[in-house]
Tab-separated table of N, CA and C in Angstrom:
chain	number	residue	atom	x	y	z
A	12	MET	N	114.907	106.668	96.736
A	12	MET	CA	114.461	105.257	96.760
A	12	MET	C	113.378	105.057	95.708
A	13	ASP	N	113.573	104.048	94.900
A	13	ASP	CA	112.582	103.711	93.878
A	13	ASP	C	111.364	103.053	94.538
A	14	LYS	N	110.170	103.653	94.366
A	14	LYS	CA	108.966	103.124	94.989
A	14	LYS	C	108.200	102.150	94.133
A	15	LYS	N	108.567	102.025	92.865
A	15	LYS	CA	107.876	101.100	91.987
A	15	LYS	C	107.849	99.653	92.480
A	16	PRO	N	108.942	99.116	92.897
A	16	PRO	CA	108.883	97.704	93.413
A	16	PRO	C	107.914	97.550	94.579
A	17	LEU	N	107.812	98.549	95.425
A	17	LEU	CA	106.872	98.531	96.545
A	17	LEU	C	105.419	98.480	96.057
A	18	ARG	N	105.143	99.314	95.064
A	18	ARG	CA	103.781	99.369	94.505
A	18	ARG	C	103.420	98.020	93.849
A	19	ASP	N	104.414	97.460	93.210
A	19	ASP	CA	104.164	96.163	92.541
A	19	ASP	C	103.734	95.076	93.495
A	20	ILE	N	104.162	95.173	94.735
A	20	ILE	CA	103.767	94.182	95.720
A	20	ILE	C	102.233	94.192	95.820
A	21	PHE	N	101.624	95.369	95.867
A	21	PHE	CA	100.200	95.463	96.036
A	21	PHE	C	99.475	95.098	94.780
A	22	LYS	N	100.014	95.452	93.642
A	22	LYS	CA	99.359	95.070	92.368
A	22	LYS	C	99.321	93.549	92.194
A	23	ALA	N	100.401	92.888	92.558
A	23	ALA	CA	100.531	91.452	92.430
A	23	ALA	C	99.579	90.701	93.383
A	24	GLN	N	99.124	91.355	94.401
A	24	GLN	CA	98.254	90.684	95.379
A	24	GLN	C	96.926	90.307	94.822
A	25	GLY	N	96.349	91.093	93.911
A	25	GLY	CA	95.044	90.787	93.346
A	25	GLY	C	94.022	90.354	94.385
A	26	LYS	N	93.987	89.049	94.638
A	26	LYS	CA	93.149	88.534	95.722
A	26	LYS	C	93.848	88.774	97.067
A	27	PRO	N	93.140	89.278	98.040
A	27	PRO	CA	93.803	89.534	99.321
A	27	PRO	C	94.435	88.270	99.911
A	28	PHE	N	95.537	88.428	100.552
A	28	PHE	CA	96.251	87.324	101.222
A	28	PHE	C	95.422	86.854	102.390
A	29	ALA	N	95.155	85.557	102.391
A	29	ALA	CA	94.386	84.927	103.548
A	29	ALA	C	95.404	84.680	104.680
A	30	VAL	N	95.261	85.513	105.716
A	30	VAL	CA	96.221	85.432	106.779
A	30	VAL	C	95.969	84.165	107.621
A	31	PRO	N	96.999	83.293	107.713
A	31	PRO	CA	96.799	82.060	108.473
A	31	PRO	C	96.655	82.271	109.980
A	32	LEU	N	96.072	81.328	110.661
A	32	LEU	CA	95.930	81.421	112.079
A	32	LEU	C	97.320	81.352	112.730
A	33	PRO	N	97.448	81.863	113.964
A	33	PRO	CA	98.711	81.693	114.660
A	33	PRO	C	98.950	80.217	114.884
A	34	TYR	N	100.186	79.852	114.908
A	34	TYR	CA	100.617	78.491	115.232
A	34	TYR	C	100.259	77.497	114.078
A	35	PHE	N	99.958	77.960	112.879
A	35	PHE	CA	99.506	77.140	111.777
A	35	PHE	C	100.664	76.334	111.221
A	36	ASN	N	100.464	75.003	111.104
A	36	ASN	CA	101.425	74.059	110.575
A	36	ASN	C	101.073	73.829	109.101
A	37	ARG	N	101.830	74.486	108.203
A	37	ARG	CA	101.615	74.392	106.774
A	37	ARG	C	101.674	72.948	106.242
A	38	LYS	N	102.540	72.152	106.860
A	38	LYS	CA	102.756	70.789	106.420
A	38	LYS	C	101.468	69.941	106.583
A	39	ARG	N	100.598	70.401	107.450
A	39	ARG	CA	99.342	69.629	107.718
A	39	ARG	C	98.142	70.399	107.262
A	40	ALA	N	98.308	71.268	106.272
A	40	ALA	CA	97.253	72.146	105.805
A	40	ALA	C	96.006	71.403	105.339
A	41	MET	N	96.193	70.271	104.655
A	41	MET	CA	95.042	69.519	104.169
A	41	MET	C	94.161	69.046	105.267
A	42	GLU	N	94.763	68.632	106.418
A	42	GLU	CA	93.977	68.225	107.569
A	42	GLU	C	93.094	69.392	108.055
A	43	CYS	N	93.662	70.575	107.965
A	43	CYS	CA	92.957	71.784	108.411
A	43	CYS	C	91.818	72.095	107.450
A	44	VAL	N	92.045	71.906	106.181
A	44	VAL	CA	90.996	72.145	105.170
A	44	VAL	C	89.778	71.216	105.400
A	45	GLU	N	90.065	69.956	105.771
A	45	GLU	CA	89.034	68.949	105.954
A	45	GLU	C	88.367	69.016	107.326
A	46	CYS	N	88.876	69.791	108.217
A	46	CYS	CA	88.385	69.886	109.622
A	46	CYS	C	87.032	70.658	109.660
A	47	VAL	N	86.295	70.378	110.747
A	47	VAL	CA	84.987	71.065	110.922
A	47	VAL	C	85.165	72.512	111.372
A	48	GLY	N	86.359	72.917	111.773
A	48	GLY	CA	86.591	74.357	112.079
A	48	GLY	C	86.242	74.699	113.523
A	49	GLY	N	86.637	73.890	114.473
A	49	GLY	CA	86.375	74.187	115.857
A	49	GLY	C	87.010	75.498	116.357
A	50	CYS	N	88.004	75.944	115.622
A	50	CYS	CA	88.712	77.179	115.967
A	50	CYS	C	87.813	78.427	115.737
A	51	VAL	N	86.880	78.348	114.767
A	51	VAL	CA	86.089	79.493	114.420
A	51	VAL	C	85.293	80.027	115.610
A	52	PRO	N	84.416	79.176	116.221
A	52	PRO	CA	83.626	79.729	117.349
A	52	PRO	C	84.453	79.946	118.617
A	53	SER	N	85.678	79.411	118.710
A	53	SER	CA	86.471	79.541	119.904
A	53	SER	C	87.110	80.960	120.050
A	54	CYS	N	87.237	81.690	118.943
A	54	CYS	CA	87.927	82.959	119.001
A	54	CYS	C	87.104	84.053	119.658
A	55	PRO	N	87.601	84.596	120.794
A	55	PRO	CA	86.854	85.675	121.484
A	55	PRO	C	86.783	86.961	120.678
A	56	GLU	N	87.750	87.196	119.798
A	56	GLU	CA	87.748	88.386	118.973
A	56	GLU	C	86.865	88.238	117.723
A	57	LYS	N	86.399	87.039	117.423
A	57	LYS	CA	85.549	86.726	116.260
A	57	LYS	C	86.257	87.120	114.952
A	58	ILE	N	87.547	86.742	114.830
A	58	ILE	CA	88.292	87.031	113.639
A	58	ILE	C	88.667	85.794	112.799
A	59	VAL	N	88.283	84.640	113.264
A	59	VAL	CA	88.609	83.390	112.554
A	59	VAL	C	87.447	83.002	111.689
A	60	PHE	N	87.709	82.799	110.384
A	60	PHE	CA	86.721	82.396	109.416
A	60	PHE	C	87.162	81.207	108.647
A	61	LYS	N	86.211	80.384	108.218
A	61	LYS	CA	86.566	79.200	107.409
A	61	LYS	C	85.480	78.994	106.374
A	62	GLU	N	85.921	78.985	105.107
A	62	GLU	CA	85.047	78.664	104.009
A	62	GLU	C	85.244	77.135	103.659
A	63	SER	N	84.249	76.591	103.102
A	63	SER	CA	84.334	75.176	102.685
A	63	SER	C	85.474	74.924	101.716
A	64	GLY	N	86.264	73.925	102.003
A	64	GLY	CA	87.358	73.556	101.154
A	64	GLY	C	88.613	74.394	101.338
A	65	GLN	N	88.638	75.213	102.386
A	65	GLN	CA	89.807	76.051	102.625
A	65	GLN	C	90.225	75.982	104.093
A	66	ALA	N	91.466	76.271	104.366
A	66	ALA	CA	91.911	76.340	105.745
A	66	ALA	C	91.348	77.591	106.361
A	67	PRO	N	91.136	77.626	107.676
A	67	PRO	CA	90.672	78.865	108.350
A	67	PRO	C	91.658	79.980	108.100
A	68	HIS	N	91.174	81.219	108.168
A	68	HIS	CA	92.002	82.370	108.037
A	68	HIS	C	91.533	83.466	108.993
A	69	LEU	N	92.335	84.503	109.171
A	69	LEU	CA	91.992	85.635	110.030
A	69	LEU	C	91.493	86.784	109.226
A	70	ASP	N	90.489	87.450	109.712
A	70	ASP	CA	89.960	88.669	109.115
A	70	ASP	C	90.082	89.785	110.163
A	71	PHE	N	90.980	90.721	109.904
A	71	PHE	CA	91.285	91.762	110.851
A	71	PHE	C	90.404	93.013	110.665
A	72	SER	N	89.359	92.985	109.918
A	72	SER	CA	88.571	94.149	109.606
A	72	SER	C	87.865	94.747	110.876
A	73	LYS	N	87.620	93.888	111.858
A	73	LYS	CA	86.937	94.360	113.070
A	73	LYS	C	87.824	94.357	114.321
A	74	SER	N	88.783	93.504	114.357
A	74	SER	CA	89.647	93.361	115.536
A	74	SER	C	90.941	92.681	115.106
A	75	GLY	N	91.788	92.396	116.117
A	75	GLY	CA	93.057	91.707	115.841
A	75	GLY	C	93.235	90.507	116.775
A	76	CYS	N	94.348	89.840	116.597
A	76	CYS	CA	94.599	88.621	117.338
A	76	CYS	C	95.358	88.981	118.639
A	77	THR	N	94.838	88.447	119.769
A	77	THR	CA	95.456	88.691	121.059
A	77	THR	C	96.412	87.571	121.452
A	78	PHE	N	96.511	86.541	120.596
A	78	PHE	CA	97.337	85.390	120.849
A	78	PHE	C	96.936	84.722	122.149
A	79	CYS	N	95.612	84.692	122.371
A	79	CYS	CA	95.083	84.111	123.638
A	79	CYS	C	95.162	82.587	123.668
A	80	GLY	N	95.279	81.958	122.524
A	80	GLY	CA	95.441	80.476	122.457
A	80	GLY	C	94.104	79.730	122.378
A	81	ALA	N	92.944	80.428	122.309
A	81	ALA	CA	91.674	79.734	122.257
A	81	ALA	C	91.584	78.844	120.970
A	82	CYS	N	92.078	79.342	119.882
A	82	CYS	CA	92.022	78.515	118.633
A	82	CYS	C	92.924	77.332	118.759
A	83	LEU	N	94.061	77.495	119.373
A	83	LEU	CA	95.011	76.418	119.622
A	83	LEU	C	94.374	75.288	120.469
A	84	ARG	N	93.690	75.704	121.524
A	84	ARG	CA	93.042	74.689	122.402
A	84	ARG	C	91.903	74.006	121.664
A	85	ALA	N	91.104	74.734	120.864
A	85	ALA	CA	89.993	74.101	120.142
A	85	ALA	C	90.586	73.168	119.076
A	86	CYS	N	91.657	73.531	118.468
A	86	CYS	CA	92.232	72.694	117.406
A	86	CYS	C	92.794	71.375	118.014
A	87	LYS	N	93.288	71.424	119.209
A	87	LYS	CA	93.795	70.180	119.832
A	87	LYS	C	92.695	69.162	119.910
A	88	GLU	N	91.478	69.633	120.160
A	88	GLU	CA	90.314	68.728	120.296
A	88	GLU	C	89.859	68.208	118.920
A	89	CYS	N	90.166	68.991	117.830
A	89	CYS	CA	89.702	68.606	116.487
A	89	CYS	C	90.714	67.987	115.600
A	90	GLY	N	91.970	67.955	115.989
A	90	GLY	CA	92.984	67.354	115.114
A	90	GLY	C	94.398	67.837	115.356
A	91	GLY	N	94.560	68.918	115.990
A	91	GLY	CA	95.883	69.378	116.360
A	91	GLY	C	96.826	69.931	115.249
A	92	VAL	N	96.195	70.599	114.260
A	92	VAL	CA	97.002	71.164	113.191
A	92	VAL	C	97.784	72.417	113.694
A	93	LEU	N	97.148	73.142	114.616
A	93	LEU	CA	97.871	74.314	115.225
A	93	LEU	C	98.818	73.784	116.261
A	94	GLU	N	100.049	74.279	116.242
A	94	GLU	CA	101.064	73.845	117.158
A	94	GLU	C	101.758	75.020	117.814
A	95	GLN	N	101.651	75.124	119.094
A	95	GLN	CA	102.165	76.239	119.838
A	95	GLN	C	103.664	76.484	119.573
A	96	SER	N	104.395	75.428	119.340
A	96	SER	CA	105.852	75.526	119.081
A	96	SER	C	106.173	76.343	117.817
A	97	LEU	N	105.169	76.505	116.957
A	97	LEU	CA	105.390	77.225	115.686
A	97	LEU	C	105.374	78.748	115.875
A	98	GLY	N	104.987	79.255	117.023
A	98	GLY	CA	105.034	80.682	117.244
A	98	GLY	C	103.818	81.380	116.745
A	99	GLY	N	103.973	82.598	116.292
A	99	GLY	CA	102.875	83.499	115.940
A	99	GLY	C	102.359	83.356	114.527
A	100	ILE	N	101.948	84.488	114.003
A	100	ILE	CA	101.330	84.531	112.688
A	100	ILE	C	102.380	84.729	111.626
A	101	GLU	N	102.331	83.925	110.542
A	101	GLU	CA	103.345	84.016	109.513
A	101	GLU	C	102.944	85.036	108.464
A	102	ALA	N	102.718	86.287	108.921
A	102	ALA	CA	102.335	87.391	108.021
A	102	ALA	C	102.811	88.657	108.679
A	103	VAL	N	103.007	89.686	107.844
A	103	VAL	CA	103.364	91.009	108.334
A	103	VAL	C	102.516	92.046	107.603
A	104	ALA	N	102.346	93.149	108.285
A	104	ALA	CA	101.572	94.264	107.722
A	104	ALA	C	102.440	95.103	106.841
A	105	LEU	N	101.833	95.604	105.772
A	105	LEU	CA	102.471	96.588	104.860
A	105	LEU	C	101.512	97.723	104.666
A	106	ILE	N	102.067	98.892	104.392
A	106	ILE	CA	101.229	100.074	104.144
A	106	ILE	C	101.242	100.406	102.672
A	107	ASP	N	100.042	100.492	102.096
A	107	ASP	CA	99.884	100.904	100.712
A	107	ASP	C	99.915	102.440	100.748
A	108	THR	N	101.069	103.004	100.380
A	108	THR	CA	101.277	104.443	100.428
A	108	THR	C	100.298	105.234	99.542
A	109	ALA	N	99.790	104.620	98.532
A	109	ALA	CA	98.825	105.289	97.635
A	109	ALA	C	97.481	105.531	98.364
A	110	LYS	N	97.193	104.690	99.346
A	110	LYS	CA	95.929	104.806	100.077
A	110	LYS	C	96.067	105.528	101.431
A	111	CYS	N	97.238	105.495	101.970
A	111	CYS	CA	97.506	105.996	103.350
A	111	CYS	C	97.334	107.512	103.431
A	112	LEU	N	96.483	107.955	104.363
A	112	LEU	CA	96.230	109.394	104.535
A	112	LEU	C	97.545	110.117	104.884
A	113	GLY	N	98.340	109.540	105.768
A	113	GLY	CA	99.651	110.180	106.107
A	113	GLY	C	100.508	110.456	104.931
A	114	HIS	N	100.552	109.511	104.033
A	114	HIS	CA	101.422	109.659	102.824
A	114	HIS	C	100.770	110.663	101.835
A	115	GLN	N	99.531	111.030	102.068
A	115	GLN	CA	98.856	112.104	101.224
A	115	GLN	C	98.902	113.419	101.946
A	116	GLY	N	99.615	113.536	103.060
A	116	GLY	CA	99.774	114.806	103.765
A	116	GLY	C	98.682	115.091	104.804
A	117	VAL	N	97.929	114.093	105.182
A	117	VAL	CA	96.864	114.270	106.162
A	117	VAL	C	97.366	113.605	107.484
A	118	VAL	N	97.250	114.301	108.593
A	118	VAL	CA	97.690	113.767	109.842
A	118	VAL	C	96.703	112.677	110.335
A	119	CYS	N	97.222	111.480	110.440
A	119	CYS	CA	96.432	110.322	110.901
A	119	CYS	C	97.399	109.362	111.598
A	120	VAL	N	97.075	109.043	112.815
A	120	VAL	CA	97.950	108.118	113.572
A	120	VAL	C	97.141	106.915	114.103
A	121	ALA	N	96.024	106.628	113.433
A	121	ALA	CA	95.165	105.555	113.903
A	121	ALA	C	95.890	104.203	114.001
A	122	CYS	N	96.707	103.906	113.009
A	122	CYS	CA	97.432	102.622	112.999
A	122	CYS	C	98.450	102.559	114.149
A	123	GLN	N	99.137	103.628	114.382
A	123	GLN	CA	100.129	103.657	115.404
A	123	GLN	C	99.459	103.528	116.795
A	124	ASP	N	98.387	104.207	117.010
A	124	ASP	CA	97.631	104.133	118.248
A	124	ASP	C	97.158	102.735	118.521
A	125	ALA	N	96.766	102.004	117.473
A	125	ALA	CA	96.219	100.638	117.645
A	125	ALA	C	97.299	99.567	117.794
A	126	CYS	N	98.485	99.881	117.443
A	126	CYS	CA	99.586	98.864	117.454
A	126	CYS	C	100.083	98.604	118.885
A	127	LYS	N	99.719	97.418	119.374
A	127	LYS	CA	100.106	97.045	120.745
A	127	LYS	C	101.615	96.724	120.837
A	128	ASP	N	102.207	96.396	119.713
A	128	ASP	CA	103.645	96.070	119.687
A	128	ASP	C	104.574	97.209	119.435
A	129	LYS	N	104.007	98.400	119.242
A	129	LYS	CA	104.801	99.602	118.985
A	129	LYS	C	105.663	99.384	117.738
A	130	ALA	N	105.097	98.749	116.713
A	130	ALA	CA	105.862	98.438	115.512
A	130	ALA	C	105.667	99.479	114.375
A	131	ILE	N	104.816	100.465	114.653
A	131	ILE	CA	104.537	101.524	113.647
A	131	ILE	C	105.156	102.810	114.162
A	132	HIS	N	106.071	103.354	113.300
A	132	HIS	CA	106.755	104.630	113.676
A	132	HIS	C	106.546	105.578	112.480
A	133	PHE	N	106.592	106.869	112.774
A	133	PHE	CA	106.443	107.862	111.735
A	133	PHE	C	107.731	108.585	111.423
A	134	LEU	N	107.958	108.772	110.151
A	134	LEU	CA	109.049	109.673	109.660
A	134	LEU	C	108.423	111.026	109.576
A	135	GLY	N	108.786	111.906	110.493
A	135	GLY	CA	108.120	113.181	110.588
A	135	GLY	C	106.659	112.979	111.087
A	136	MET	N	105.768	113.833	110.649
A	136	MET	CA	104.362	113.757	111.078
A	136	MET	C	103.518	112.821	110.231
A	137	PHE	N	103.936	112.613	108.991
A	137	PHE	CA	103.037	112.044	108.043
A	137	PHE	C	103.298	110.613	107.559
A	138	LYS	N	104.508	110.136	107.601
A	138	LYS	CA	104.799	108.887	106.896
A	138	LYS	C	105.037	107.718	107.852
A	139	PRO	N	104.008	106.894	108.012
A	139	PRO	CA	104.162	105.720	108.887
A	139	PRO	C	105.035	104.640	108.199
A	140	ARG	N	105.816	104.011	109.068
A	140	ARG	CA	106.616	102.884	108.642
A	140	ARG	C	106.407	101.742	109.626
A	141	ILE	N	106.405	100.545	109.121
A	141	ILE	CA	106.233	99.373	109.951
A	141	ILE	C	107.546	98.678	110.165
A	142	ASP	N	107.928	98.505	111.420
A	142	ASP	CA	109.136	97.771	111.758
A	142	ASP	C	108.824	96.287	111.665
A	143	LEU	N	109.251	95.678	110.582
A	143	LEU	CA	108.892	94.275	110.312
A	143	LEU	C	109.456	93.325	111.394
A	144	GLY	N	110.501	93.752	112.049
A	144	GLY	CA	111.049	92.922	113.143
A	144	GLY	C	110.190	92.978	114.382
A	145	ALA	N	109.487	94.043	114.582
A	145	ALA	CA	108.594	94.202	115.777
A	145	ALA	C	107.172	93.778	115.481
A	146	CYS	N	106.769	93.767	114.228
A	146	CYS	CA	105.397	93.429	113.855
A	146	CYS	C	105.135	91.935	114.117
A	147	THR	N	104.115	91.660	114.928
A	147	THR	CA	103.765	90.292	115.229
A	147	THR	C	102.664	89.780	114.279
A	148	GLY	N	102.121	90.669	113.446
A	148	GLY	CA	101.039	90.287	112.549
A	148	GLY	C	99.708	90.223	113.257
A	149	CYS	N	99.562	90.863	114.377
A	149	CYS	CA	98.302	90.770	115.179
A	149	CYS	C	97.117	91.366	114.448
A	150	GLY	N	97.343	92.386	113.584
A	150	GLY	CA	96.272	92.914	112.755
A	150	GLY	C	95.388	93.992	113.396
A	151	PHE	N	95.704	94.442	114.603
A	151	PHE	CA	94.871	95.510	115.234
A	151	PHE	C	94.926	96.814	114.428
A	152	CYS	N	95.964	96.994	113.628
A	152	CYS	CA	96.090	98.245	112.845
A	152	CYS	C	95.148	98.263	111.649
A	153	VAL	N	94.711	97.106	111.202
A	153	VAL	CA	93.910	97.024	109.981
A	153	VAL	C	92.537	97.693	110.070
A	154	GLY	N	91.755	97.270	111.020
A	154	GLY	CA	90.388	97.731	111.178
A	154	GLY	C	90.239	99.181	111.496
A	155	VAL	N	91.279	99.813	112.064
A	155	VAL	CA	91.187	101.211	112.439
A	155	VAL	C	91.597	102.149	111.290
A	156	CYS	N	92.204	101.616	110.242
A	156	CYS	CA	92.646	102.450	109.145
A	156	CYS	C	91.457	102.897	108.309
A	157	PRO	N	91.212	104.247	108.264
A	157	PRO	CA	90.057	104.737	107.553
A	157	PRO	C	90.073	104.498	106.039
A	158	THR	N	91.211	104.277	105.455
A	158	THR	CA	91.289	104.058	104.031
A	158	THR	C	91.692	102.630	103.626
A	159	GLU	N	91.725	101.741	104.578
A	159	GLU	CA	92.071	100.340	104.294
A	159	GLU	C	93.446	100.232	103.616
A	160	ALA	N	94.374	101.048	104.129
A	160	ALA	CA	95.725	101.057	103.516
A	160	ALA	C	96.672	100.025	104.046
A	161	ILE	N	96.249	99.275	105.078
A	161	ILE	CA	97.172	98.276	105.636
A	161	ILE	C	96.754	96.877	105.116
A	162	LEU	N	97.685	96.220	104.499
A	162	LEU	CA	97.490	94.912	103.955
A	162	LEU	C	98.472	93.938	104.556
A	163	PHE	N	98.235	92.689	104.381
A	163	PHE	CA	99.149	91.682	104.889
A	163	PHE	C	99.731	90.860	103.778
A	164	MET	N	100.943	90.398	104.017
A	164	MET	CA	101.580	89.442	103.114
A	164	MET	C	102.361	88.443	103.919
A	165	LYS	N	102.679	87.348	103.317
A	165	LYS	CA	103.376	86.237	103.968
A	165	LYS	C	104.728	86.740	104.471
A	166	ARG	N	105.023	86.395	105.704
A	166	ARG	CA	106.365	86.747	106.258
A	166	ARG	C	107.421	85.953	105.573
A	167	SER	N	108.457	86.570	105.053
A	167	SER	CA	109.518	85.827	104.446
A	167	SER	C	110.460	85.322	105.569
A	168	VAL	N	110.970	84.174	105.361
A	168	VAL	CA	111.805	83.554	106.375
A	168	VAL	C	113.173	84.135	106.339
């Protein structure tokens, strides 16, 4: 298997992908940008961040999304851009094999242990693979990775 196209995904990322909140309605993104950001303080995991002039995004460096719905409830009070009918997070995790300890021959299962959806499986002892069909984009695997080898990109439809 040619690995160059996979590496190019990470090179093209340049600026990290801003992971949208669960239930995010892209069609109403400008309303979200102009909102005061009631979703930010509502998150019990403290992973929702909003910079001026941008829609809120998730930062998985410390924790992941439990899909508790607190941001959804807060958003209903501020404008209702988040819609439960839209489902989960429109992003999936990918492993940068150049950074991953397992792909360098070091036994590390931190991401698999943190994955509540059992979406990370190993080929042998060393090579983790993410089942994109099972990955909910919750992000719990990100903060536990000692080399920051797990990145997110937009889920393709």
